[in-house]
Amino acid sequence: MKKLLLATAIAALSVSAANAAPTVYGKAFLAADYVNAEFDGPAGNMYDEDTIEINSHSSRIGFKGSEAMTANTDVIYQLEYGTSIDGDSNGFKNRDTFLGVNNKQFGEFRVGKNQSTLDYVNNVITADSGYWDNLGQTQNENEVVEALNMADSNRIPSSIVWKAPKYNGLPLQLSAMYSSDDQNGNDDAGFGVAMMFDQGTGFTAGVAYDKDQNISGDIIRGTATVDLGKYMAAPVTLGALYQVADYDYSNRDTKKEKGLILSAQMPLSNFARPASIYTQYNKTDNLDGFDNSDSNQIVVGGKYMYKKNIIAHLYAGMNKADNVVYAYKTKDPVSNKDIIARSNGDAEVFVVGTGLEYKF
């Protein structure tokens, strides 16, 4: 009897330890990118880069897991950190890091640094790997050309995310978010809501609203995708995203930023392993709320999956933007100290890249 009780206790401890053990995950992505970037300002050509760069794109490591608190509630956690495995920068940077609970009746709650719910309707993006995963600004070493694309979703510190439980027969995923004040320079608390419709028929649609989280102001985003292969002999998935951002800057008048994304992705069947090609077009008017500041971007690329977790990438793209802001280092004429100056002008970025992504 004592041996039976001892064996039962050991088994119970083993199950508890297994539940508490985190899952280690991440990815390493290195690419060789040929970059040709120019910026023409009031003084002519102010920046000209023509080089091959070795870049780490969204490489990361994370720990996540869950453990039962009660019969209906689990504690959940995630600690995820980005790192630059090409060595351009040292250390780790917080990505999604949270502690929360998941209740079968009331849904999931995450508290910490969370990706904003605006990203929950990011389902049309095909250029999601490598250099051109670049909604927002493009950065080249110490030089920054700001706002070459529409405002994007960020990770918001001191935030709470709620994901509603999924109900049988209801193909909707509802999410909401709250972030405390003084985040991203905002004096007011921010919030966001998102809803995704997907009934598994090849058509999805999403809508999201965000206030004082990713920008000082409001963002509304709508998306839709359709898998034509579900309806006809055309294995192509089409996507469209439209977004309006209304910036609330106290120091200047602004125009509403309007962004459009069109995308297409098609699997290839004449390869030994799974492969696909894609294209994505981005158009943004009134970048960052500036009148007559516009951009156009086109990207094409392909993926070849040696295994599910080993993916080869090839991509090429160009972004042309008018009347954007360029930040650069210069000398103060009086103090002779290094300062950051800014100038408006036209930017053009052309990149061809190839890389290998390993997920674990």
mmCIF file of C-alpha atoms in Angstrom:
data_model
loop_
_atom_site.group_PDB
_atom_site.id
_atom_site.type_symbol
_atom_site.label_atom_id
_atom_site.label_comp_id
_atom_site.label_asym_id
_atom_site.label_seq_id
_atom_site.Cartn_x
_atom_site.Cartn_y
_atom_site.Cartn_z
ATOM 1 C CA MET A 1 0.000 0.000 0.000
ATOM 2 C CA LYS A 2 2.816 2.373 0.907
ATOM 3 C CA LYS A 3 4.545 1.608 -2.395
ATOM 4 C CA LEU A 4 1.306 2.377 -4.277
ATOM 5 C CA LEU A 5 0.908 5.718 -2.470
ATOM 6 C CA LEU A 6 4.550 6.586 -3.157
ATOM 7 C CA ALA A 7 4.211 5.757 -6.840
ATOM 8 C CA THR A 8 1.032 7.847 -7.063
ATOM 9 C CA ALA A 9 2.738 10.818 -5.398
ATOM 10 C CA ILE A 10 5.737 10.598 -7.753
ATOM 11 C CA ALA A 11 3.426 10.450 -10.762
ATOM 12 C CA ALA A 12 1.499 13.492 -9.540
ATOM 13 C CA LEU A 13 4.698 15.468 -9.030
ATOM 14 C CA SER A 14 5.910 14.491 -12.494
ATOM 15 C CA VAL A 15 2.694 15.710 -14.120
ATOM 16 C CA SER A 16 2.882 18.984 -12.151
ATOM 17 C CA ALA A 17 6.495 19.547 -13.174
ATOM 18 C CA ALA A 18 5.658 18.814 -16.805
ATOM 19 C CA ASN A 19 2.814 21.352 -16.774
ATOM 20 C CA ALA A 20 5.067 23.998 -15.258
ATOM 21 C CA ALA A 21 7.931 23.500 -17.712
ATOM 22 C CA PRO A 22 8.036 26.268 -20.358
ATOM 23 C CA THR A 23 8.212 25.739 -24.096
ATOM 24 C CA VAL A 24 11.353 27.227 -25.609
ATOM 25 C CA TYR A 25 10.851 28.617 -29.101
ATOM 26 C CA GLY A 26 12.263 31.192 -31.493
ATOM 27 C CA LYS A 27 13.803 31.764 -34.871
ATOM 28 C CA ALA A 28 17.073 32.783 -36.453
ATOM 29 C CA PHE A 29 16.860 34.659 -39.763
ATOM 30 C CA LEU A 30 19.937 35.916 -41.570
ATOM 31 C CA ALA A 31 19.873 37.540 -44.996
ATOM 32 C CA ALA A 32 22.187 39.151 -47.500
ATOM 33 C CA ASP A 33 20.508 42.343 -48.753
ATOM 34 C CA TYR A 34 21.681 44.489 -51.628
ATOM 35 C CA VAL A 35 20.533 47.996 -50.648
ATOM 36 C CA ASN A 36 20.460 51.034 -52.896
ATOM 37 C CA ALA A 37 18.973 54.011 -51.047
ATOM 38 C CA GLU A 38 18.963 57.707 -51.898
ATOM 39 C CA PHE A 39 17.567 60.848 -50.326
ATOM 40 C CA ASP A 40 17.310 64.136 -52.238
ATOM 41 C CA GLY A 41 16.705 67.222 -50.109
ATOM 42 C CA PRO A 42 17.043 70.986 -50.464
ATOM 43 C CA ALA A 43 20.834 70.620 -50.713
ATOM 44 C CA GLY A 44 20.658 67.926 -53.398
ATOM 45 C CA ASN A 45 21.669 64.328 -52.771
ATOM 46 C CA MET A 46 22.038 64.175 -48.978
ATOM 47 C CA TYR A 47 22.304 60.398 -48.638
ATOM 48 C CA ASP A 48 23.419 57.699 -51.053
ATOM 49 C CA GLU A 49 23.940 54.072 -50.070
ATOM 50 C CA ASP A 50 24.914 51.278 -52.448
ATOM 51 C CA THR A 51 26.070 48.212 -50.574
ATOM 52 C CA ILE A 52 25.454 44.611 -49.569
ATOM 53 C CA GLU A 53 24.385 44.205 -45.945
ATOM 54 C CA ILE A 54 24.231 41.128 -43.721
ATOM 55 C CA ASN A 55 21.043 41.574 -41.723
ATOM 56 C CA SER A 56 19.210 39.771 -38.953
ATOM 57 C CA HIS A 57 15.458 40.030 -39.491
ATOM 58 C CA SER A 58 13.203 39.578 -36.446
ATOM 59 C CA SER A 59 15.388 36.898 -34.861
ATOM 60 C CA ARG A 60 14.128 36.007 -31.395
ATOM 61 C CA ILE A 61 13.968 33.564 -28.524
ATOM 62 C CA GLY A 62 11.043 32.995 -26.210
ATOM 63 C CA PHE A 63 9.652 30.990 -23.329
ATOM 64 C CA LYS A 64 5.942 30.323 -22.920
ATOM 65 C CA GLY A 65 3.680 27.979 -21.054
ATOM 66 C CA SER A 66 0.616 27.442 -18.912
ATOM 67 C CA GLU A 67 -0.408 25.666 -15.746
ATOM 68 C CA ALA A 68 -3.808 24.847 -14.310
ATOM 69 C CA MET A 69 -5.008 27.047 -11.431
ATOM 70 C CA THR A 70 -8.504 25.570 -11.217
ATOM 71 C CA ALA A 71 -10.594 23.199 -13.316
ATOM 72 C CA ASN A 72 -11.583 26.070 -15.655
ATOM 73 C CA THR A 73 -8.658 28.504 -15.381
ATOM 74 C CA ASP A 74 -5.010 28.296 -16.432
ATOM 75 C CA VAL A 75 -2.226 30.742 -15.719
ATOM 76 C CA ILE A 76 -0.401 31.627 -18.951
ATOM 77 C CA TYR A 77 2.907 33.369 -19.525
ATOM 78 C CA GLN A 78 5.314 34.380 -22.271
ATOM 79 C CA LEU A 79 8.753 35.965 -22.219
ATOM 80 C CA GLU A 80 9.946 36.797 -25.750
ATOM 81 C CA TYR A 81 13.095 38.732 -26.665
ATOM 82 C CA GLY A 82 14.463 39.893 -29.980
ATOM 83 C CA THR A 83 18.138 39.709 -30.777
ATOM 84 C CA SER A 84 20.371 40.678 -33.670
ATOM 85 C CA ILE A 85 22.328 37.569 -34.561
ATOM 86 C CA ASP A 86 24.384 39.428 -37.173
ATOM 87 C CA GLY A 87 26.034 41.282 -34.297
ATOM 88 C CA ASP A 88 24.958 44.799 -35.328
ATOM 89 C CA SER A 89 23.578 45.320 -31.822
ATOM 90 C CA ASN A 90 24.164 43.506 -28.556
ATOM 91 C CA GLY A 91 21.726 42.197 -25.984
ATOM 92 C CA PHE A 92 18.031 41.423 -26.086
ATOM 93 C CA LYS A 93 14.947 43.597 -26.519
ATOM 94 C CA ASN A 94 11.510 42.843 -25.103
ATOM 95 C CA ARG A 95 8.926 41.676 -27.567
ATOM 96 C CA ASP A 96 5.626 40.202 -26.291
ATOM 97 C CA THR A 97 6.131 39.569 -22.570
ATOM 98 C CA PHE A 98 3.110 38.949 -20.357
ATOM 99 C CA LEU A 99 1.522 37.067 -17.497
ATOM 100 C CA GLY A 100 -2.153 36.229 -17.617
ATOM 101 C CA VAL A 101 -5.010 33.794 -17.165
ATOM 102 C CA ASN A 102 -7.165 31.811 -19.569
ATOM 103 C CA ASN A 103 -10.684 31.016 -18.395
ATOM 104 C CA LYS A 104 -12.999 28.769 -20.410
ATOM 105 C CA GLN A 105 -15.991 31.005 -19.708
ATOM 106 C CA PHE A 106 -14.552 34.536 -19.673
ATOM 107 C CA GLY A 107 -11.680 34.252 -22.157
ATOM 108 C CA GLU A 108 -7.989 35.108 -22.032
ATOM 109 C CA PHE A 109 -6.357 38.054 -20.246
ATOM 110 C CA ARG A 110 -2.723 39.111 -20.862
ATOM 111 C CA VAL A 111 -0.949 41.798 -18.820
ATOM 112 C CA GLY A 112 2.480 43.159 -19.770
ATOM 113 C CA LYS A 113 3.981 44.298 -23.070
ATOM 114 C CA ASN A 114 1.616 43.183 -25.817
ATOM 115 C CA GLN A 115 1.323 43.539 -29.567
ATOM 116 C CA SER A 116 -1.563 45.944 -30.114
ATOM 117 C CA THR A 117 -4.864 44.523 -31.301
ATOM 118 C CA LEU A 118 -4.437 46.481 -34.548
ATOM 119 C CA ASP A 119 -2.116 43.665 -35.622
ATOM 120 C CA TYR A 120 -4.861 41.071 -35.120
ATOM 121 C CA VAL A 121 -6.271 42.062 -38.534
ATOM 122 C CA ASN A 122 -2.927 41.928 -40.323
ATOM 123 C CA ASN A 123 -4.028 38.912 -42.349
ATOM 124 C CA VAL A 124 -3.326 40.305 -45.842
ATOM 125 C CA ILE A 125 0.430 40.849 -45.431
ATOM 126 C CA THR A 126 2.492 38.574 -47.675
ATOM 127 C CA ALA A 127 5.806 40.475 -47.486
ATOM 128 C CA ASP A 128 6.131 39.421 -43.850
ATOM 129 C CA SER A 129 9.757 38.286 -43.835
ATOM 130 C CA GLY A 130 13.082 39.930 -44.504
ATOM 131 C CA TYR A 131 13.860 43.530 -45.349
ATOM 132 C CA TRP A 132 10.379 44.403 -46.612
ATOM 133 C CA ASP A 133 8.498 43.485 -43.462
ATOM 134 C CA ASN A 134 8.529 47.232 -42.945
ATOM 135 C CA LEU A 135 5.228 48.915 -42.269
ATOM 136 C CA GLY A 136 6.326 52.078 -40.506
ATOM 137 C CA GLN A 137 9.810 53.520 -41.023
ATOM 138 C CA THR A 138 12.871 52.200 -42.829
ATOM 139 C CA GLN A 139 16.198 52.429 -41.031
ATOM 140 C CA ASN A 140 19.703 52.179 -42.467
ATOM 141 C CA GLU A 141 22.313 52.056 -39.690
ATOM 142 C CA ASN A 142 22.407 55.518 -38.042
ATOM 143 C CA GLU A 143 20.434 57.243 -40.787
ATOM 144 C CA VAL A 144 16.653 57.131 -40.624
ATOM 145 C CA VAL A 145 14.141 57.978 -43.330
ATOM 146 C CA GLU A 146 10.889 58.310 -41.431
ATOM 147 C CA ALA A 147 7.420 57.135 -42.458
ATOM 148 C CA LEU A 148 7.924 55.423 -45.795
ATOM 149 C CA ASN A 149 4.713 53.471 -45.162
ATOM 150 C CA MET A 150 1.478 53.844 -43.227
ATOM 151 C CA ALA A 151 1.381 53.636 -39.423
ATOM 152 C CA ASP A 152 1.779 50.099 -38.153
ATOM 153 C CA SER A 153 1.030 48.137 -35.028
ATOM 154 C CA ASN A 154 3.555 48.272 -32.162
ATOM 155 C CA ARG A 155 4.113 46.416 -28.934
ATOM 156 C CA ILE A 156 2.546 48.462 -26.151
ATOM 157 C CA PRO A 157 4.031 48.344 -22.634
ATOM 158 C CA SER A 158 1.856 48.418 -19.502
ATOM 159 C CA SER A 159 -1.102 46.997 -21.418
ATOM 160 C CA ILE A 160 -3.928 44.508 -20.929
ATOM 161 C CA VAL A 161 -5.307 42.355 -23.739
ATOM 162 C CA TRP A 162 -8.568 40.430 -23.554
ATOM 163 C CA LYS A 163 -9.441 37.722 -26.062
ATOM 164 C CA ALA A 164 -13.034 36.583 -25.975
ATOM 165 C CA PRO A 165 -13.649 32.833 -25.781
ATOM 166 C CA LYS A 166 -14.649 31.180 -29.034
ATOM 167 C CA TYR A 167 -18.207 29.944 -29.112
ATOM 168 C CA ASN A 168 -19.291 26.967 -31.178
ATOM 169 C CA GLY A 169 -20.855 27.995 -34.466
ATOM 170 C CA LEU A 170 -19.754 31.650 -34.198
ATOM 171 C CA PRO A 171 -16.862 32.354 -36.612
ATOM 172 C CA LEU A 172 -15.747 35.562 -34.856
ATOM 173 C CA GLN A 173 -12.690 36.347 -32.740
ATOM 174 C CA LEU A 174 -13.144 39.464 -30.636
ATOM 175 C CA SER A 175 -10.228 41.146 -28.836
ATOM 176 C CA ALA A 176 -9.828 44.325 -26.809
ATOM 177 C CA MET A 177 -6.864 46.191 -25.326
ATOM 178 C CA TYR A 178 -6.177 48.869 -22.717
ATOM 179 C CA SER A 179 -2.859 50.626 -22.099
ATOM 180 C CA SER A 180 -2.004 53.005 -19.276
ATOM 181 C CA ASP A 181 -1.148 56.649 -19.953
ATOM 182 C CA ASP A 182 2.316 58.035 -20.723
ATOM 183 C CA GLN A 183 2.970 55.304 -23.272
ATOM 184 C CA ASN A 184 4.466 56.316 -26.639
ATOM 185 C CA GLY A 185 4.360 59.967 -25.548
ATOM 186 C CA ASN A 186 0.613 60.024 -24.996
ATOM 187 C CA ASP A 187 -0.812 61.706 -21.902
ATOM 188 C CA ASP A 188 -4.062 59.734 -22.044
ATOM 189 C CA ALA A 189 -4.762 56.047 -21.659
ATOM 190 C CA GLY A 190 -5.128 54.167 -24.931
ATOM 191 C CA PHE A 191 -7.388 51.368 -26.081
ATOM 192 C CA GLY A 192 -8.104 49.217 -29.091
ATOM 193 C CA VAL A 193 -10.613 46.650 -30.328
ATOM 194 C CA ALA A 194 -10.425 44.125 -33.152
ATOM 195 C CA MET A 195 -12.753 41.567 -34.706
ATOM 196 C CA MET A 196 -11.836 38.836 -37.184
ATOM 197 C CA PHE A 197 -14.376 36.811 -39.171
ATOM 198 C CA ASP A 198 -13.269 33.392 -40.435
ATOM 199 C CA GLN A 199 -15.652 30.495 -40.964
ATOM 200 C CA GLY A 200 -13.117 28.303 -42.765
ATOM 201 C CA THR A 201 -14.561 28.768 -46.251
ATOM 202 C CA GLY A 202 -11.584 30.631 -47.726
ATOM 203 C CA PHE A 203 -12.872 34.141 -46.979
ATOM 204 C CA THR A 204 -11.761 36.236 -44.001
ATOM 205 C CA ALA A 205 -12.526 39.797 -42.976
ATOM 206 C CA GLY A 206 -11.320 41.945 -40.117
ATOM 207 C CA VAL A 207 -11.830 45.375 -38.640
ATOM 208 C CA ALA A 208 -9.873 47.142 -35.885
ATOM 209 C CA TYR A 209 -9.938 50.493 -34.114
ATOM 210 C CA ASP A 210 -7.043 51.927 -32.117
ATOM 211 C CA LYS A 211 -6.770 55.153 -30.118
ATOM 212 C CA ASP A 212 -3.640 56.730 -28.593
ATOM 213 C CA GLN A 213 -1.558 53.562 -28.675
ATOM 214 C CA ASN A 214 0.359 53.235 -31.923
ATOM 215 C CA ILE A 215 0.069 56.955 -32.676
ATOM 216 C CA SER A 216 -1.236 60.049 -30.914
ATOM 217 C CA GLY A 217 -4.649 59.819 -32.488
ATOM 218 C CA ASP A 218 -6.976 57.278 -34.041
ATOM 219 C CA ILE A 219 -6.475 54.425 -36.485
ATOM 220 C CA ILE A 220 -9.185 52.380 -38.160
ATOM 221 C CA ARG A 221 -8.249 49.390 -40.309
ATOM 222 C CA GLY A 222 -10.297 47.003 -42.432
ATOM 223 C CA THR A 223 -9.083 43.866 -44.198
ATOM 224 C CA ALA A 224 -10.355 41.062 -46.386
ATOM 225 C CA THR A 225 -8.815 37.964 -47.993
ATOM 226 C CA VAL A 226 -10.166 35.325 -50.334
ATOM 227 C CA ASP A 227 -8.657 31.972 -51.265
ATOM 228 C CA LEU A 228 -9.752 31.563 -54.877
ATOM 229 C CA GLY A 229 -8.758 27.896 -54.763
ATOM 230 C CA LYS A 230 -11.838 27.268 -52.591
ATOM 231 C CA TYR A 231 -14.139 28.504 -55.347
ATOM 232 C CA MET A 232 -12.376 27.851 -58.672
ATOM 233 C CA ALA A 233 -9.305 26.254 -60.212
ATOM 234 C CA ALA A 234 -7.054 29.165 -59.271
ATOM 235 C CA PRO A 235 -4.834 28.505 -56.232
ATOM 236 C CA VAL A 236 -4.287 32.185 -55.436
ATOM 237 C CA THR A 237 -5.041 34.009 -52.187
ATOM 238 C CA LEU A 238 -5.873 37.695 -52.633
ATOM 239 C CA GLY A 239 -5.848 40.277 -49.864
ATOM 240 C CA ALA A 240 -6.742 43.930 -49.363
ATOM 241 C CA LEU A 241 -6.189 46.297 -46.423
ATOM 242 C CA TYR A 242 -7.412 49.878 -46.066
ATOM 243 C CA GLN A 243 -6.457 52.108 -43.157
ATOM 244 C CA VAL A 244 -7.098 55.683 -42.056
ATOM 245 C CA ALA A 245 -4.969 57.321 -39.358
ATOM 246 C CA ASP A 246 -6.019 60.639 -37.841
ATOM 247 C CA TYR A 247 -2.978 62.146 -36.089
ATOM 248 C CA ASP A 248 -3.463 64.430 -33.106
ATOM 249 C CA TYR A 249 -0.360 66.647 -33.079
ATOM 250 C CA SER A 250 -0.549 69.847 -31.028
ATOM 251 C CA ASN A 251 2.335 71.542 -32.856
ATOM 252 C CA ARG A 252 1.027 71.393 -36.428
ATOM 253 C CA ASP A 253 -1.991 70.899 -38.656
ATOM 254 C CA THR A 254 -2.398 67.390 -40.000
ATOM 255 C CA LYS A 255 -4.138 65.537 -42.775
ATOM 256 C CA LYS A 256 -5.611 62.078 -42.429
ATOM 257 C CA GLU A 257 -3.123 59.423 -43.492
ATOM 258 C CA LYS A 258 -4.739 56.941 -45.889
ATOM 259 C CA GLY A 259 -3.112 53.596 -46.634
ATOM 260 C CA LEU A 260 -3.901 50.756 -49.011
ATOM 261 C CA ILE A 261 -2.334 47.312 -49.364
ATOM 262 C CA LEU A 262 -3.081 44.792 -52.112
ATOM 263 C CA SER A 263 -1.494 41.343 -52.009
ATOM 264 C CA ALA A 264 -1.486 37.998 -53.783
ATOM 265 C CA GLN A 265 0.123 34.671 -52.900
ATOM 266 C CA MET A 266 0.244 31.435 -54.858
ATOM 267 C CA PRO A 267 1.713 28.013 -53.996
ATOM 268 C CA LEU A 268 3.948 26.319 -56.554
ATOM 269 C CA SER A 269 3.390 22.634 -57.301
ATOM 270 C CA ASN A 270 6.337 21.857 -59.579
ATOM 271 C CA PHE A 271 8.956 21.718 -56.806
ATOM 272 C CA ALA A 272 10.165 18.803 -54.722
ATOM 273 C CA ARG A 273 9.183 20.648 -51.553
ATOM 274 C CA PRO A 274 6.493 23.246 -50.719
ATOM 275 C CA ALA A 275 7.135 26.630 -52.305
ATOM 276 C CA SER A 276 5.191 29.806 -52.942
ATOM 277 C CA ILE A 277 5.477 33.191 -54.603
ATOM 278 C CA TYR A 278 3.886 36.478 -53.577
ATOM 279 C CA THR A 279 3.542 40.143 -54.397
ATOM 280 C CA GLN A 280 2.430 43.104 -52.311
ATOM 281 C CA TYR A 281 1.668 46.719 -53.189
ATOM 282 C CA ASN A 282 1.546 49.481 -50.561
ATOM 283 C CA LYS A 283 0.253 53.001 -51.190
ATOM 284 C CA THR A 284 0.105 55.711 -48.529
ATOM 285 C CA ASP A 285 -1.108 59.306 -48.826
ATOM 286 C CA ASN A 286 -0.289 62.039 -46.277
ATOM 287 C CA LEU A 287 2.388 60.052 -44.478
ATOM 288 C CA ASP A 288 2.541 60.795 -40.756
ATOM 289 C CA GLY A 289 -0.200 63.387 -41.279
ATOM 290 C CA PHE A 290 1.872 65.595 -43.617
ATOM 291 C CA ASP A 291 0.036 66.995 -46.635
ATOM 292 C CA ASN A 292 1.490 65.896 -49.988
ATOM 293 C CA SER A 293 3.767 63.329 -48.362
ATOM 294 C CA ASP A 294 3.077 60.119 -50.282
ATOM 295 C CA SER A 295 4.701 56.763 -50.966
ATOM 296 C CA ASN A 296 4.380 53.753 -53.236
ATOM 297 C CA GLN A 297 5.982 50.370 -52.603
ATOM 298 C CA ILE A 298 6.005 47.136 -54.593
ATOM 299 C CA VAL A 299 7.532 43.861 -53.388
ATOM 300 C CA VAL A 300 7.792 40.432 -55.018
ATOM 301 C CA GLY A 301 9.250 37.336 -53.432
ATOM 302 C CA GLY A 302 9.217 33.612 -52.907
ATOM 303 C CA LYS A 303 9.623 31.015 -50.156
ATOM 304 C CA TYR A 304 10.995 27.498 -50.384
ATOM 305 C CA MET A 305 10.426 25.187 -47.421
ATOM 306 C CA TYR A 306 13.138 22.573 -47.005
ATOM 307 C CA LYS A 307 11.170 21.612 -43.898
ATOM 308 C CA LYS A 308 8.322 23.296 -42.026
ATOM 309 C CA ASN A 309 10.884 25.095 -39.888
ATOM 310 C CA ILE A 310 13.640 25.694 -42.472
ATOM 311 C CA ILE A 311 12.652 28.268 -45.087
ATOM 312 C CA ALA A 312 14.682 29.906 -47.853
ATOM 313 C CA HIS A 313 13.622 33.415 -48.883
ATOM 314 C CA LEU A 314 14.153 35.504 -51.992
ATOM 315 C CA TYR A 315 12.652 38.970 -52.373
ATOM 316 C CA ALA A 316 12.984 42.278 -54.217
ATOM 317 C CA GLY A 317 11.233 45.568 -53.742
ATOM 318 C CA MET A 318 11.233 49.332 -54.199
ATOM 319 C CA ASN A 319 9.794 52.158 -52.151
ATOM 320 C CA LYS A 320 9.537 55.715 -53.504
ATOM 321 C CA ALA A 321 8.364 58.433 -51.130
ATOM 322 C CA ASP A 322 7.887 62.172 -51.628
ATOM 323 C CA ASN A 323 8.291 64.892 -49.006
ATOM 324 C CA VAL A 324 9.399 62.623 -46.157
ATOM 325 C CA VAL A 325 11.659 63.490 -43.211
ATOM 326 C CA TYR A 326 15.324 62.496 -43.141
ATOM 327 C CA ALA A 327 17.217 62.482 -39.835
ATOM 328 C CA TYR A 328 20.997 62.691 -39.990
ATOM 329 C CA LYS A 329 24.011 63.481 -37.861
ATOM 330 C CA THR A 330 25.795 66.806 -38.319
ATOM 331 C CA LYS A 331 27.858 69.381 -36.409
ATOM 332 C CA ASP A 332 26.338 72.331 -34.611
ATOM 333 C CA PRO A 333 27.937 75.416 -36.265
ATOM 334 C CA VAL A 334 28.273 77.195 -32.893
ATOM 335 C CA SER A 335 29.217 74.475 -30.397
ATOM 336 C CA ASN A 336 30.736 72.061 -32.941
ATOM 337 C CA LYS A 337 28.917 69.226 -31.122
ATOM 338 C CA ASP A 338 27.194 66.317 -32.852
ATOM 339 C CA ILE A 339 23.483 66.960 -33.290
ATOM 340 C CA ILE A 340 20.568 65.312 -35.113
ATOM 341 C CA ALA A 341 19.190 67.475 -37.911
ATOM 342 C CA ARG A 342 16.125 66.849 -40.079
ATOM 343 C CA SER A 343 15.286 67.736 -43.630
ATOM 344 C CA ASN A 344 12.356 67.117 -45.950
ATOM 345 C CA GLY A 345 12.862 65.596 -49.369
ATOM 346 C CA ASP A 346 12.315 62.578 -51.609
ATOM 347 C CA ALA A 347 13.511 59.065 -50.802
ATOM 348 C CA GLU A 348 13.999 55.975 -52.924
ATOM 349 C CA VAL A 349 14.923 52.540 -51.565
ATOM 350 C CA PHE A 350 15.626 49.487 -53.742
ATOM 351 C CA VAL A 351 16.507 46.139 -52.143
ATOM 352 C CA VAL A 352 17.126 42.608 -53.395
ATOM 353 C CA GLY A 353 17.728 40.005 -50.714
ATOM 354 C CA THR A 354 17.985 36.314 -49.958
ATOM 355 C CA GLY A 355 18.084 34.607 -46.596
ATOM 356 C CA LEU A 356 17.561 31.488 -44.537
ATOM 357 C CA GLU A 357 15.084 31.269 -41.689
ATOM 358 C CA TYR A 358 15.265 28.565 -39.027
ATOM 359 C CA LYS A 359 12.434 28.164 -36.521
ATOM 360 C CA PHE A 360 12.719 26.140 -33.350
#
